[in-house]
Amino acid sequence: MNKSNATIEEIIGDPKQLDVELQAFQKDSIILSSRRVSLIAKYPKRWIAVYDGDVKTDARSLRQLLANIDTLGLPRERVVIRLIDRNLRRMIL
């Protein structure tokens, strides 16, 4: 299908489902910000995966974290991933 002829729904999928997913992403992102101090204490210099409002797994490397996410059967496209470090960094994955 030519994207220039596609409808919005064909491109983004069901708008209601997209809204649900965006709200979940926002909730998980807020958790990362609001719990930053406790996350630094619990997961220093580790990668974490947040899904449905909780840290589901952590690892020393991004590669291992992705393997853990796959093992748990979590949808990669819905997991918020962050390297926990005392120095605040912005990463886009």
PDB file of C-alpha atoms in Angstrom:
ATOM      1  CA  MET A   1       0.000   0.000   0.000  1.00  0.00           C
ATOM      2  CA  ASN A   2       1.209   3.489  -0.839  1.00  0.00           C
ATOM      3  CA  LYS A   3       1.397   5.465   2.444  1.00  0.00           C
ATOM      4  CA  SER A   4       0.281   8.660   0.713  1.00  0.00           C
ATOM      5  CA  ASN A   5      -3.058   6.972  -0.013  1.00  0.00           C
ATOM      6  CA  ALA A   6      -3.416   5.349   3.420  1.00  0.00           C
ATOM      7  CA  THR A   7      -5.905   6.533   6.005  1.00  0.00           C
ATOM      8  CA  ILE A   8      -4.733   7.626   9.453  1.00  0.00           C
ATOM      9  CA  GLU A   9      -6.189   4.444  10.940  1.00  0.00           C
ATOM     10  CA  GLU A  10      -4.261   2.310   8.459  1.00  0.00           C
ATOM     11  CA  ILE A  11      -1.057   4.082   9.458  1.00  0.00           C
ATOM     12  CA  ILE A  12      -1.431   4.247  13.261  1.00  0.00           C
ATOM     13  CA  GLY A  13      -3.931   1.475  13.884  1.00  0.00           C
ATOM     14  CA  ASP A  14      -6.937   1.776  16.155  1.00  0.00           C
ATOM     15  CA  PRO A  15      -6.930   5.297  17.671  1.00  0.00           C
ATOM     16  CA  LYS A  16      -8.476   4.041  20.932  1.00  0.00           C
ATOM     17  CA  GLN A  17      -5.769   1.395  21.335  1.00  0.00           C
ATOM     18  CA  LEU A  18      -3.090   3.953  20.510  1.00  0.00           C
ATOM     19  CA  ASP A  19      -4.501   6.231  23.223  1.00  0.00           C
ATOM     20  CA  VAL A  20      -4.361   3.380  25.761  1.00  0.00           C
ATOM     21  CA  GLU A  21      -0.755   2.625  24.819  1.00  0.00           C
ATOM     22  CA  LEU A  22       0.295   6.285  24.983  1.00  0.00           C
ATOM     23  CA  GLN A  23      -1.292   6.675  28.414  1.00  0.00           C
ATOM     24  CA  ALA A  24       0.542   3.564  29.637  1.00  0.00           C
ATOM     25  CA  PHE A  25       3.820   4.935  28.245  1.00  0.00           C
ATOM     26  CA  GLN A  26       3.186   8.251  30.009  1.00  0.00           C
ATOM     27  CA  LYS A  27       2.477   6.458  33.307  1.00  0.00           C
ATOM     28  CA  ASP A  28       5.675   4.413  33.028  1.00  0.00           C
ATOM     29  CA  SER A  29       7.708   7.510  32.166  1.00  0.00           C
ATOM     30  CA  ILE A  30       6.307   9.384  35.171  1.00  0.00           C
ATOM     31  CA  ILE A  31       7.251   6.444  37.398  1.00  0.00           C
ATOM     32  CA  LEU A  32      10.856   6.722  36.185  1.00  0.00           C
ATOM     33  CA  SER A  33      10.930  10.406  37.070  1.00  0.00           C
ATOM     34  CA  SER A  34       9.096  10.238  40.389  1.00  0.00           C
ATOM     35  CA  ARG A  35      11.033   7.229  41.697  1.00  0.00           C
ATOM     36  CA  ARG A  36      14.446   8.346  40.448  1.00  0.00           C
ATOM     37  CA  VAL A  37      16.115   8.426  43.881  1.00  0.00           C
ATOM     38  CA  SER A  38      14.879   4.976  44.913  1.00  0.00           C
ATOM     39  CA  LEU A  39      15.731   3.542  41.480  1.00  0.00           C
ATOM     40  CA  ILE A  40      19.298   4.869  41.768  1.00  0.00           C
ATOM     41  CA  ALA A  41      19.600   3.193  45.173  1.00  0.00           C
ATOM     42  CA  LYS A  42      18.201  -0.143  43.984  1.00  0.00           C
ATOM     43  CA  TYR A  43      19.563  -0.341  40.398  1.00  0.00           C
ATOM     44  CA  PRO A  44      22.794   1.701  40.251  1.00  0.00           C
ATOM     45  CA  LYS A  45      24.461   1.577  36.830  1.00  0.00           C
ATOM     46  CA  ARG A  46      21.953  -0.997  35.572  1.00  0.00           C
ATOM     47  CA  TRP A  47      19.470  -1.020  32.732  1.00  0.00           C
ATOM     48  CA  ILE A  48      15.830  -1.373  33.784  1.00  0.00           C
ATOM     49  CA  ALA A  49      12.634  -2.161  31.920  1.00  0.00           C
ATOM     50  CA  VAL A  50       9.383  -0.583  33.147  1.00  0.00           C
ATOM     51  CA  TYR A  51       6.088  -2.044  31.983  1.00  0.00           C
ATOM     52  CA  ASP A  52       2.588  -1.627  33.404  1.00  0.00           C
ATOM     53  CA  GLY A  53       3.862   0.631  36.162  1.00  0.00           C
ATOM     54  CA  ASP A  54       6.576  -1.663  37.548  1.00  0.00           C
ATOM     55  CA  VAL A  55      10.222  -2.483  36.974  1.00  0.00           C
ATOM     56  CA  LYS A  56       9.939  -5.903  35.365  1.00  0.00           C
ATOM     57  CA  THR A  57      13.629  -6.700  34.881  1.00  0.00           C
ATOM     58  CA  ASP A  58      17.109  -5.228  35.108  1.00  0.00           C
ATOM     59  CA  ALA A  59      20.529  -6.074  33.703  1.00  0.00           C
ATOM     60  CA  ARG A  60      24.090  -4.819  33.414  1.00  0.00           C
ATOM     61  CA  SER A  61      23.865  -4.457  29.643  1.00  0.00           C
ATOM     62  CA  LEU A  62      21.207  -3.369  27.190  1.00  0.00           C
ATOM     63  CA  ARG A  63      21.661  -6.625  25.270  1.00  0.00           C
ATOM     64  CA  GLN A  64      20.936  -8.686  28.391  1.00  0.00           C
ATOM     65  CA  LEU A  65      17.974  -6.473  29.288  1.00  0.00           C
ATOM     66  CA  LEU A  66      16.434  -7.033  25.848  1.00  0.00           C
ATOM     67  CA  ALA A  67      16.952 -10.778  26.254  1.00  0.00           C
ATOM     68  CA  ASN A  68      15.218 -10.616  29.658  1.00  0.00           C
ATOM     69  CA  ILE A  69      12.319  -8.667  28.133  1.00  0.00           C
ATOM     70  CA  ASP A  70      11.942 -11.309  25.435  1.00  0.00           C
ATOM     71  CA  THR A  71      12.114 -14.142  27.995  1.00  0.00           C
ATOM     72  CA  LEU A  72       9.344 -12.489  30.021  1.00  0.00           C
ATOM     73  CA  GLY A  73       7.268 -12.132  26.853  1.00  0.00           C
ATOM     74  CA  LEU A  74       6.944  -8.362  27.230  1.00  0.00           C
ATOM     75  CA  PRO A  75       6.211  -6.356  24.080  1.00  0.00           C
ATOM     76  CA  ARG A  76       9.425  -4.449  23.330  1.00  0.00           C
ATOM     77  CA  GLU A  77       7.483  -1.616  21.723  1.00  0.00           C
ATOM     78  CA  ARG A  78       5.638  -0.943  25.003  1.00  0.00           C
ATOM     79  CA  VAL A  79       8.504  -1.268  27.485  1.00  0.00           C
ATOM     80  CA  VAL A  80      10.213   1.877  28.766  1.00  0.00           C
ATOM     81  CA  ILE A  81      13.949   1.277  29.037  1.00  0.00           C
ATOM     82  CA  ARG A  82      16.385   3.386  31.027  1.00  0.00           C
ATOM     83  CA  LEU A  83      19.963   3.210  32.231  1.00  0.00           C
ATOM     84  CA  ILE A  84      19.900   4.153  35.903  1.00  0.00           C
ATOM     85  CA  ASP A  85      22.776   6.460  36.672  1.00  0.00           C
ATOM     86  CA  ARG A  86      23.362   9.244  39.177  1.00  0.00           C
ATOM     87  CA  ASN A  87      24.153  11.570  36.285  1.00  0.00           C
ATOM     88  CA  LEU A  88      20.940  12.492  34.505  1.00  0.00           C
ATOM     89  CA  ARG A  89      21.169  11.539  30.820  1.00  0.00           C
ATOM     90  CA  ARG A  90      18.634  11.661  28.049  1.00  0.00           C
ATOM     91  CA  MET A  91      18.498   8.696  25.681  1.00  0.00           C
ATOM     92  CA  ILE A  92      16.170   7.989  22.843  1.00  0.00           C
ATOM     93  CA  LEU A  93      15.860   4.297  22.027  1.00  0.00           C
TER      94      LEU A  93
END
